[in-house]
Tab-separated table of C-alpha atoms in Angstrom:
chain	number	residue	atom	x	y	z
A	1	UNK	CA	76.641	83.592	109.697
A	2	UNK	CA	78.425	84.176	106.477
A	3	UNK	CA	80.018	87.268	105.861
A	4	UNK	CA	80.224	88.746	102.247
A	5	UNK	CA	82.434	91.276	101.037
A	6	UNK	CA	80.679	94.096	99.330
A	7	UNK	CA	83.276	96.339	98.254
A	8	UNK	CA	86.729	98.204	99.689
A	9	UNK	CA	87.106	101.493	99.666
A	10	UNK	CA	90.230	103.486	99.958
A	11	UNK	CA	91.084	106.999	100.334
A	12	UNK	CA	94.246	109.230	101.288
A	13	UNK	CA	95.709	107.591	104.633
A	14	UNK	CA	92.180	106.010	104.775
A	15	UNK	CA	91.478	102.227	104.253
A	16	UNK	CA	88.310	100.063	105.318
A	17	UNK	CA	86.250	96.706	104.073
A	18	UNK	CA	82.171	96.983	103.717
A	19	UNK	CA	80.826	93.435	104.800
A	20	UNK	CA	77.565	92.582	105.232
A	21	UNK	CA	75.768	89.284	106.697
A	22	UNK	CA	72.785	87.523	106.706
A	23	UNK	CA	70.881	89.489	110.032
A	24	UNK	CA	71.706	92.778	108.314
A	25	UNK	CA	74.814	95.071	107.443
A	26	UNK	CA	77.576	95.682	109.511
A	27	UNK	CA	80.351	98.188	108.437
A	28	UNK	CA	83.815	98.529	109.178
A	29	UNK	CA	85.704	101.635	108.518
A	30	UNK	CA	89.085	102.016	109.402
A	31	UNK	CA	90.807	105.733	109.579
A	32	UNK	CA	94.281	104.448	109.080
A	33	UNK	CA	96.016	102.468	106.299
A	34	UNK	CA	96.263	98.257	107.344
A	35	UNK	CA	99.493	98.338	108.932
A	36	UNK	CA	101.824	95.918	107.584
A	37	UNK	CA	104.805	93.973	109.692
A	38	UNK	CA	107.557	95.894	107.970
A	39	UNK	CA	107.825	99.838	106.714
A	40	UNK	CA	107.735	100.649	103.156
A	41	UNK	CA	111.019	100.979	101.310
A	42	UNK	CA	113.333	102.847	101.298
A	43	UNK	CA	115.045	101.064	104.699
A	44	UNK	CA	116.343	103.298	107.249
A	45	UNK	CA	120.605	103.508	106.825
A	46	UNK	CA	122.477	100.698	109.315
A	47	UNK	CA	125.771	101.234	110.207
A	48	UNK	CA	128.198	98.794	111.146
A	49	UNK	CA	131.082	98.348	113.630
A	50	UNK	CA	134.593	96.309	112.929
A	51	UNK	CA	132.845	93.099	113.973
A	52	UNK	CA	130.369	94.094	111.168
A	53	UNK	CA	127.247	93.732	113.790
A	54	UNK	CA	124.856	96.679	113.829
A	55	UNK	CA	123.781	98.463	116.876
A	56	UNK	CA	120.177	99.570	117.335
A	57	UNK	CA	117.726	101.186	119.546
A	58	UNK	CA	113.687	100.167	119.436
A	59	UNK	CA	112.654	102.760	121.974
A	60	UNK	CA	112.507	100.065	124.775
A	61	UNK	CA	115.695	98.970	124.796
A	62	UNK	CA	119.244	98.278	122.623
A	63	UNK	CA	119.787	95.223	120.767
A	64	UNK	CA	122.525	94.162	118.520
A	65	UNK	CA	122.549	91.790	115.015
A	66	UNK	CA	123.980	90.880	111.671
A	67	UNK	CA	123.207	90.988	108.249
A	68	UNK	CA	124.601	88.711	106.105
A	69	UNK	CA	125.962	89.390	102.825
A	70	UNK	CA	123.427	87.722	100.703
A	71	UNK	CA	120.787	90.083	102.001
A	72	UNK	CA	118.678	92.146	99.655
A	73	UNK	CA	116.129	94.971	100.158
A	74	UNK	CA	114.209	93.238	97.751
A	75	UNK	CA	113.556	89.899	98.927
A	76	UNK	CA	112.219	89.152	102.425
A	77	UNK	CA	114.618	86.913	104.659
A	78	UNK	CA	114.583	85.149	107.934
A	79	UNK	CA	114.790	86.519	111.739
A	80	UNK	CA	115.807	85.245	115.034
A	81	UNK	CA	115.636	86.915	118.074
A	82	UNK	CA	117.823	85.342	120.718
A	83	UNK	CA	117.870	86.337	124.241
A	84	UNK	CA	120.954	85.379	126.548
A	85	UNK	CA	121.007	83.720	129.833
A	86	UNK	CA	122.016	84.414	132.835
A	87	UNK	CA	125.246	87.185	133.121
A	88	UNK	CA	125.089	86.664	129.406
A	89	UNK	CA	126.242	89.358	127.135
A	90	UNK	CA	123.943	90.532	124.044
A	91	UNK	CA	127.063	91.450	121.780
A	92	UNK	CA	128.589	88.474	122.847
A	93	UNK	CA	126.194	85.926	121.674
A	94	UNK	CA	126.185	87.113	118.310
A	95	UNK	CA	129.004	84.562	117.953
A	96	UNK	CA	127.368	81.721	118.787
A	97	UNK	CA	123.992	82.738	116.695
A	98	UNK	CA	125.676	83.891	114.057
A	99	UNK	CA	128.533	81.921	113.466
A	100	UNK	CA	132.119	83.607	112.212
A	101	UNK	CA	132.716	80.655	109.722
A	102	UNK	CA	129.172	80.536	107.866
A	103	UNK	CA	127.199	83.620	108.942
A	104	UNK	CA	128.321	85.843	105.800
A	105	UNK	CA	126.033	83.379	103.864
A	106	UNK	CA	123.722	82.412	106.583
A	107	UNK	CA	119.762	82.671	105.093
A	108	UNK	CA	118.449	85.096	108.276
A	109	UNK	CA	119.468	88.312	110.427
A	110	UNK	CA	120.112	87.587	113.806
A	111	UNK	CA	119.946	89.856	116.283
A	112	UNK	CA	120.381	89.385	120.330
A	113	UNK	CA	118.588	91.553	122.929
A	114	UNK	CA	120.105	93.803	125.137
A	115	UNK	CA	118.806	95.667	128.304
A	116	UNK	CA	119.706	92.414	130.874
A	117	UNK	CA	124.016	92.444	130.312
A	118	UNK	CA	125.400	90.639	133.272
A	119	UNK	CA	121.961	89.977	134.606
A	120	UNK	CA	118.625	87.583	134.227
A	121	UNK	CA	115.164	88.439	132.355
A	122	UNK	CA	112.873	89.765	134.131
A	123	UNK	CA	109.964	87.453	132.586
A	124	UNK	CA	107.128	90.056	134.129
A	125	UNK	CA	108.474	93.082	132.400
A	126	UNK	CA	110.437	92.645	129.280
A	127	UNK	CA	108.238	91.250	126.830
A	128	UNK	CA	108.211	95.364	125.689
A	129	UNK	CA	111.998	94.626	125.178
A	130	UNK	CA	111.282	91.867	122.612
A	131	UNK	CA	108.360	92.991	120.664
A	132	UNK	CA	109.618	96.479	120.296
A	133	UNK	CA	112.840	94.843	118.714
A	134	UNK	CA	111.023	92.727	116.356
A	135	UNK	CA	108.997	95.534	115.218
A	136	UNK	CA	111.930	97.747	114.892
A	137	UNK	CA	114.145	95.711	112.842
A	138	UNK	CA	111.317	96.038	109.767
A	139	UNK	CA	112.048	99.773	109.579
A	140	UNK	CA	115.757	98.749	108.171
A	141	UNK	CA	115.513	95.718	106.539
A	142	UNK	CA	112.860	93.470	104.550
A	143	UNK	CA	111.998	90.790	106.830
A	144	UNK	CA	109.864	87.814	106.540
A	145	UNK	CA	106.352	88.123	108.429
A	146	UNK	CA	106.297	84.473	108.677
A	147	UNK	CA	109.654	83.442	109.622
A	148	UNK	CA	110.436	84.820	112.501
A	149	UNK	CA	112.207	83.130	115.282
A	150	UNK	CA	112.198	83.461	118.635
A	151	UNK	CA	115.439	81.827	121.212
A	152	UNK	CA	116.698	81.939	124.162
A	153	UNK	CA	118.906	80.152	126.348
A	154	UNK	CA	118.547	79.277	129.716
A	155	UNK	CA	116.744	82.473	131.406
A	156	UNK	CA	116.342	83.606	127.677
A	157	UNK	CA	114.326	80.490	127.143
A	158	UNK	CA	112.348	81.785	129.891
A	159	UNK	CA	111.493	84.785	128.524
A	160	UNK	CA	111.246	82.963	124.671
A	161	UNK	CA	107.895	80.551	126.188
A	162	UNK	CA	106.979	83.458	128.321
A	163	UNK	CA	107.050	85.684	125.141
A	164	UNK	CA	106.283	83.061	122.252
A	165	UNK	CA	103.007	81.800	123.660
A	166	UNK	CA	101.981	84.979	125.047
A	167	UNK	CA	102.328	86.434	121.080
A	168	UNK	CA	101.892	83.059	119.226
A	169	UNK	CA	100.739	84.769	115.492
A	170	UNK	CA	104.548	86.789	115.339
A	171	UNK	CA	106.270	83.710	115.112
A	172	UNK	CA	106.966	80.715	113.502
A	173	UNK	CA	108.897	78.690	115.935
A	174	UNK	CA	110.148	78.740	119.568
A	175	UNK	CA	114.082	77.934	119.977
A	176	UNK	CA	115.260	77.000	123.388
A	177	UNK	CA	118.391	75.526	124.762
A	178	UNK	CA	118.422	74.667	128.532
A	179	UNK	CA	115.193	76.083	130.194
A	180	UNK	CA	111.641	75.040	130.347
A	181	UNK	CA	108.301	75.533	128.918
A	182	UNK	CA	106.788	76.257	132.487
A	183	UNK	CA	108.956	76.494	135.604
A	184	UNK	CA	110.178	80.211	135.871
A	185	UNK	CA	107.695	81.717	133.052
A	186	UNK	CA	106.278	83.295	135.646
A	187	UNK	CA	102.943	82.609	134.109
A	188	UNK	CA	100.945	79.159	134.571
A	189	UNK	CA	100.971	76.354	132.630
A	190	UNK	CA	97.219	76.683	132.285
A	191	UNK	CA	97.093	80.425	130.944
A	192	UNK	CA	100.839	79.836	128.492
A	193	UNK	CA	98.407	77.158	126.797
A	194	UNK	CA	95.444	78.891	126.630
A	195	UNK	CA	97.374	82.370	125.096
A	196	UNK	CA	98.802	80.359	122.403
A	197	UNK	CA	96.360	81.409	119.237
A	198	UNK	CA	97.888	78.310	117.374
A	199	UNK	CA	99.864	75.150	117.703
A	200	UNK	CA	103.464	77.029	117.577
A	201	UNK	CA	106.444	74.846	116.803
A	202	UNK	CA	108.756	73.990	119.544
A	203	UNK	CA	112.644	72.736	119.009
A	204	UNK	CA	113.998	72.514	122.937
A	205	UNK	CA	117.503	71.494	123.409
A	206	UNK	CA	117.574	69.634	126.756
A	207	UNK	CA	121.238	68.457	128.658
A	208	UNK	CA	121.098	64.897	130.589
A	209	UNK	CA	123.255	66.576	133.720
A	210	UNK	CA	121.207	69.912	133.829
A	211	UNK	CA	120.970	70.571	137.353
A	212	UNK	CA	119.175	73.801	136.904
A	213	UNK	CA	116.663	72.455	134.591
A	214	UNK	CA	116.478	68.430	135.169
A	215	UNK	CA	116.211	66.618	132.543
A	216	UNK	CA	112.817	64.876	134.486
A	217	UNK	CA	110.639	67.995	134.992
A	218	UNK	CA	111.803	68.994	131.524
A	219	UNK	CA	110.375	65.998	129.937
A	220	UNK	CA	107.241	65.989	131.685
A	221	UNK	CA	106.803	69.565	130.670
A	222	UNK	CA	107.933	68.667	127.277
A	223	UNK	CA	105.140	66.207	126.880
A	224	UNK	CA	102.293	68.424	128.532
A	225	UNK	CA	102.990	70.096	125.139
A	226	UNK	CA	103.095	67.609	122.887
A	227	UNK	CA	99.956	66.277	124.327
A	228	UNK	CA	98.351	69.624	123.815
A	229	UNK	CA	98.965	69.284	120.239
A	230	UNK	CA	102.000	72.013	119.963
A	231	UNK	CA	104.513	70.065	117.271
A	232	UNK	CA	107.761	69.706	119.790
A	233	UNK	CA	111.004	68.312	118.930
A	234	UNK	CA	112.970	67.652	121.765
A	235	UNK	CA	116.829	67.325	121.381
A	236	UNK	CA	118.698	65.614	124.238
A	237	UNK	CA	122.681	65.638	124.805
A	238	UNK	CA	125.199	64.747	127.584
A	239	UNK	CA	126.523	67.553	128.952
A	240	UNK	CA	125.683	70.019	131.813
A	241	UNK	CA	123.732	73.503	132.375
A	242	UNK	CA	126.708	75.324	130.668
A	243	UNK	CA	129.796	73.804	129.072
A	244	UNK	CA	132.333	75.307	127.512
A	245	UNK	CA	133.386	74.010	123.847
A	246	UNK	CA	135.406	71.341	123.474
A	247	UNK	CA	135.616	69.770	120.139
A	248	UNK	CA	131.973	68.174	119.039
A	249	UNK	CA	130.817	69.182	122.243
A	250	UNK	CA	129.471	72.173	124.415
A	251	UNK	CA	126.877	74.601	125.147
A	252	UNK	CA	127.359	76.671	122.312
A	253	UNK	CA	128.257	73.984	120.432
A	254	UNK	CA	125.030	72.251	120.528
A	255	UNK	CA	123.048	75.397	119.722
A	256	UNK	CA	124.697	76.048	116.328
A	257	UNK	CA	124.689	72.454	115.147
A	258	UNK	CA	120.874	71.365	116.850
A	259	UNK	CA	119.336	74.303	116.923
A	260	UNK	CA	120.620	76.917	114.225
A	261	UNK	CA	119.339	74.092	111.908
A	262	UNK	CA	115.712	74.837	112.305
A	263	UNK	CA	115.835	78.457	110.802
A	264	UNK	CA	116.124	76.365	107.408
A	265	UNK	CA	113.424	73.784	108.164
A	266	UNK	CA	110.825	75.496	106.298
A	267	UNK	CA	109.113	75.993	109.085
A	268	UNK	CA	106.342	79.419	109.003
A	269	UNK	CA	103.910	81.094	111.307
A	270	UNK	CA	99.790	81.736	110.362
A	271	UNK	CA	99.271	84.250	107.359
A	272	UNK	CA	99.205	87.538	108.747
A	273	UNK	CA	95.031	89.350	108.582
A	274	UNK	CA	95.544	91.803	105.868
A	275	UNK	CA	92.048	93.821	106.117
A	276	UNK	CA	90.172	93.870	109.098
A	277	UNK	CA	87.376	91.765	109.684
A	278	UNK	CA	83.793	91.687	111.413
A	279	UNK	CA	81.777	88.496	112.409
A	280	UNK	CA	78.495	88.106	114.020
A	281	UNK	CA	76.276	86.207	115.698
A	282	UNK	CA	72.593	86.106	116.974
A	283	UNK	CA	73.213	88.767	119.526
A	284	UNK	CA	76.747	90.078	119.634
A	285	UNK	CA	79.550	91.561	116.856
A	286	UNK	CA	83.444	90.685	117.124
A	287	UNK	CA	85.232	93.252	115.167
A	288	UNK	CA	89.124	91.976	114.421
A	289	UNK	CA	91.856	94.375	113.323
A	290	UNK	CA	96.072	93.981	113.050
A	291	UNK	CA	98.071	96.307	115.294
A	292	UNK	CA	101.051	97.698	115.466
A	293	UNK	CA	103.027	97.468	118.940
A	294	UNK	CA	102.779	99.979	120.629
A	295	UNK	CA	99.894	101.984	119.069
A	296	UNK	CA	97.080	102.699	120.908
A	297	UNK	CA	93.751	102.194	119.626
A	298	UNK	CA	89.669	102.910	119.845
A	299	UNK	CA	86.623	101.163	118.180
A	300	UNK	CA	83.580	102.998	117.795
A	301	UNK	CA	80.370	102.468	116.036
A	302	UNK	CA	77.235	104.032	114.569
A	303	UNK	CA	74.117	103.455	112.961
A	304	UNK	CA	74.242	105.867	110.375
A	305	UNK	CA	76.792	107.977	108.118
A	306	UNK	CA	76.609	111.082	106.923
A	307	UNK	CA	77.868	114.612	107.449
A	308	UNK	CA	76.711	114.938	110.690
A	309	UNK	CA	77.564	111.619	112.096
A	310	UNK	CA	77.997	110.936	115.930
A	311	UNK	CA	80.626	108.106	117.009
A	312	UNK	CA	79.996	106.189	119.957
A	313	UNK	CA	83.185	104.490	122.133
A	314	UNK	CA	82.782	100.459	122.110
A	315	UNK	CA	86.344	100.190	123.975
A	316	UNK	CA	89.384	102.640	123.804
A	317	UNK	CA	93.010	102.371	125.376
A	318	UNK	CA	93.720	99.333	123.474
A	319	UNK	CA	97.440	98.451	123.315
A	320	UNK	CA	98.538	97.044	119.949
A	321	UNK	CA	100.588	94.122	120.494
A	322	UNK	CA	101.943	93.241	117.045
A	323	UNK	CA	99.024	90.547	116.602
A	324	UNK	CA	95.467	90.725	115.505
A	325	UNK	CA	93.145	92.132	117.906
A	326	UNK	CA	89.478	91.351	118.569
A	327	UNK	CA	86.936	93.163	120.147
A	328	UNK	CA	83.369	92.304	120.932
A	329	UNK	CA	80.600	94.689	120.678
A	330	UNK	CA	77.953	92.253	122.977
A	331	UNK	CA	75.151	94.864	121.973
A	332	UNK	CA	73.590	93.628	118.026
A	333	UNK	CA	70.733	92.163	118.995
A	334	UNK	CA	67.861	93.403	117.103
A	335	UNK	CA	69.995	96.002	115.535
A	336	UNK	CA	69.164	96.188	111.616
A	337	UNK	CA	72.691	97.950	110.612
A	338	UNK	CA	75.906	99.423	112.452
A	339	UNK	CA	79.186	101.008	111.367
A	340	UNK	CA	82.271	100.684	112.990
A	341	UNK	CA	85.869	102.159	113.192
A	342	UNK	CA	89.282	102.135	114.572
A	343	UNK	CA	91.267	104.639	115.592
A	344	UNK	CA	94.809	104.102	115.644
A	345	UNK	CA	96.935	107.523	117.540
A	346	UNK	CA	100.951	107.186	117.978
């Protein structure tokens, strides 16, 4: 059915959208303001060490990044979000995605997640790492909603496909040098696919003498996506799992001169829902709101407003994820009119 909107209506801290369709009126009220991605300026102070990286803390975990110079409060730039490999170091990455000899003028902030120095991701846990990182960042600078990048290498790819399809509508493009889409996930290939809420762009970065990855089972993962319709370049080179720099070649190497490129490609995630939403059929109601990580949230509805209205619990303990949320009230059948709202609590 088609929904039409009526009217908004806002009030102090309050925000909401009246829609109403064809079987009746439905009504969504919503007791907090529409979060957006990033906080309101002013940005919360940075301060920087002698390397000029800053050093931050999202509540789940450390992570480290740069700023470039061109950076301005007032226009929204780029992000990536790289995660190390194996024994990797966080800090110590920063020089490979953020380059000494162009990242003053490079068009995004980088930063690198910590929490796993000197060790592997743990793909079953950490996603909290990433996502609380990537909503941190937006309380101290002004980044772009829609170009944010997510990269890894080698276990850090892991967690990037683990991560990336898992949370699809955060970013705009999955980096990845020297893992695979499936293998140590630890998720199947049938559920990765079916979490992905769109067709999210893939650059992987593959090495002919990989013996951690081959370059055979990489392929023919490689193409299970491309024949799922997810846009995937695939970059092949000689070399091995890790190779130190050596002129035009090398692990790092390859990242900042096949990879790096694709943060200026243009490339953009889905537009963001600004105001929530409601949509109904012949028998059930699928209310859809944006969340903020870590929030918790309830939907309730009603049939009636007034002074002495009652609210009834549809679901509660729902765990905002950073993404659009939708909830299905299976119980509109024959039911003229309801109201609905979300509660959103630290």
């Amino acid at each position: 059915m088609k929904n039409h909107l009526v009217r908004p209506f806002l009030g102090r801290g309050i925000g909401g959208t009246f829609i109403r369709t064809a079987l009746g009126c439905l009504f969504l009220a919503v007791v907090f303001t529409p979060p957006a991605l990033r906080a309101d300026p002013p940005y919360l102070p940075v301060t920087y060490d002698a390397n000029g990286f800053f050093h931050l803390n999202s509540g789940q975990g450390a992570y480290v990044g740069y700023k470039p110079d061109t950076y301005s409060d007032a226009q929204p730039i780029s992000l990536l979000v790289w995660m190390h490999g194996c024994g990797g170091d966080s800090e110590g990455d920063m020089y490979a995605i953020a380059p000494p000899p162009t990242r003053q003028t490079q068009s995004y902030i980088a930063i690198s997640i910590g929490g796993r120095d000197g060790g592997c991701w743990d793909v079953n846990t950490d996603t909290a790492k990433v996502l609380a990182a990537v909503a941190d960042i937006t309380r101290y600078f002004n980044v772009n909603p829609r170009k944010i990048y997510l990269a890894g290498y080698s276990s850090g790819g892991d967690l990037t496909y683990r991560v990336g399809f898992q949370n699809t509508t955060l970013f705009a493009c999955l980096l990845v040098e020297n893992s695979d889409p499936f293998r140590d996930t630890g998720a199947s290939q049938a559920s990765l696919l079916a979490s992905a809420s769109w067709k999210i762009n893939v650059a992987h970065l593959a090495h002919l003498s990989d013996p951690v990855y081959p370059i055979g089972t990489v392929r023919t993962d490689l193409a299970t996506l491309s024949a799922n319709g997810f846009p995937v370049t695939k970059i092949e080179k000689s070399g091995s799992h890790y190779d130190p720099d050596n002129g035009a070649f090398g692990t790092t190497y390859d990242l900042i001169h096949f990879l790096l490129p694709f943060l200026d490609a243009g490339l953009l995630s889905p537009p963001r829902l600004v105001n929530p939403a409601v949509a109904r059929n012949a028998t059930s109601a699928t209310i859809v709101f944006p969340s903020v990580y870590g929030k918790t949230y309830t939907v309730q509805f009603t049939g009636a407003l007034g002074a002495a209205t009652s609210w009834s619990t549809l679901q509660s303990n729902i765990f905002g994820t950073g993404a659009n949320i939708p909830v299905t009230d299976p119980s509109v059948s024959g039911v003229p009119r309801r109201f609905y709202r979300v509660l959103g609590s630290p």
